[in-house]
Amino acid sequence: MTPRFNEKERCVGAETISLVARVLHRSKSHLQSILLQNNIALVDDFFEIMVDSVPDLAEYIHRTTATLLLHVNG
């Protein structure tokens, strides 16, 4: 039996983090409004470092999964 490398789970994981990122982007202004003024920079940093990197992470997950499934190097 050939291992399937959990491709379904990888794809679901990539789509899930993309969904969470979209929800967070929609909630950004609300988060900023309920935090104290001195914490707004913290929210901006969080979005810049974590949330905005989600498309790159999802692409990496899909590319890695495809490479494993197709047995392609590099």
Short mmCIF file of C-alpha atoms in Angstrom, two decimals:
data_model
loop_
_atom_site.label_atom_id
_atom_site.label_comp_id
_atom_site.label_asym_id
_atom_site.label_seq_id
_atom_site.Cartn_x
_atom_site.Cartn_y
_atom_site.Cartn_z
CA MET A 1 0.00 0.00 0.00
CA THR A 2 1.42 3.35 -1.06
CA PRO A 3 1.26 6.15 1.52
CA ARG A 4 -0.93 9.04 0.44
CA PHE A 5 0.96 11.64 2.52
CA ASN A 6 -2.30 12.85 4.05
CA GLU A 7 -3.01 15.11 1.07
CA LYS A 8 -6.62 15.72 2.10
CA GLU A 9 -5.58 16.86 5.56
CA ARG A 10 -2.87 19.11 4.14
CA CYS A 11 -5.31 20.76 1.72
CA VAL A 12 -7.94 21.17 4.43
CA GLY A 13 -5.29 22.67 6.73
CA ALA A 14 -4.21 25.16 4.07
CA GLU A 15 -7.81 26.18 3.39
CA THR A 16 -8.54 26.46 7.11
CA ILE A 17 -5.66 28.84 7.78
CA SER A 18 -6.75 30.87 4.75
CA LEU A 19 -10.28 31.11 6.16
CA VAL A 20 -8.97 32.15 9.58
CA ALA A 21 -6.83 34.84 7.92
CA ARG A 22 -9.86 36.20 6.02
CA VAL A 23 -11.92 36.33 9.23
CA LEU A 24 -9.09 38.09 11.05
CA HIS A 25 -8.75 40.64 8.24
CA ARG A 26 -12.47 41.39 8.50
CA SER A 27 -12.11 41.74 12.28
CA LYS A 28 -8.99 43.92 12.28
CA SER A 29 -10.74 47.27 12.67
CA HIS A 30 -12.94 45.88 15.44
CA LEU A 31 -9.90 44.50 17.27
CA GLN A 32 -8.19 47.87 17.00
CA SER A 33 -11.27 49.70 18.26
CA ILE A 34 -11.58 47.61 21.43
CA LEU A 35 -7.89 47.77 22.34
CA LEU A 36 -6.18 50.68 24.00
CA GLN A 37 -4.46 53.11 21.67
CA ASN A 38 -1.00 51.89 22.68
CA ASN A 39 -1.86 48.33 21.57
CA ILE A 40 -2.86 49.24 18.01
CA ALA A 41 0.75 48.87 16.88
CA LEU A 42 0.74 45.38 18.35
CA VAL A 43 -2.30 44.45 16.24
CA ASP A 44 -0.64 45.90 13.13
CA ASP A 45 2.53 43.92 13.84
CA PHE A 46 0.51 40.74 14.35
CA PHE A 47 -1.24 41.20 11.01
CA GLU A 48 1.96 42.11 9.20
CA ILE A 49 3.97 39.18 10.56
CA MET A 50 1.40 36.41 11.02
CA VAL A 51 -1.81 36.97 9.09
CA ASP A 52 -0.29 38.43 5.94
CA SER A 53 2.05 35.43 5.62
CA VAL A 54 -0.85 32.96 5.33
CA PRO A 55 -1.04 33.01 1.49
CA ASP A 56 2.65 32.10 1.30
CA LEU A 57 2.18 29.32 3.85
CA ALA A 58 -0.85 27.91 2.02
CA GLU A 59 1.05 27.98 -1.28
CA TYR A 60 3.96 26.15 0.36
CA ILE A 61 1.63 23.48 1.75
CA HIS A 62 0.01 22.92 -1.65
CA ARG A 63 3.36 22.87 -3.46
CA THR A 64 4.85 20.41 -0.98
CA THR A 65 1.81 18.16 -1.20
CA ALA A 66 1.92 18.19 -5.00
CA THR A 67 5.63 17.39 -4.96
CA LEU A 68 5.06 14.43 -2.65
CA LEU A 69 2.17 13.13 -4.72
CA LEU A 70 3.94 13.52 -8.04
CA HIS A 71 7.33 12.37 -6.72
CA VAL A 72 8.95 15.47 -8.23
CA ASN A 73 12.24 16.84 -6.93
CA GLY A 74 12.59 20.54 -6.13
#
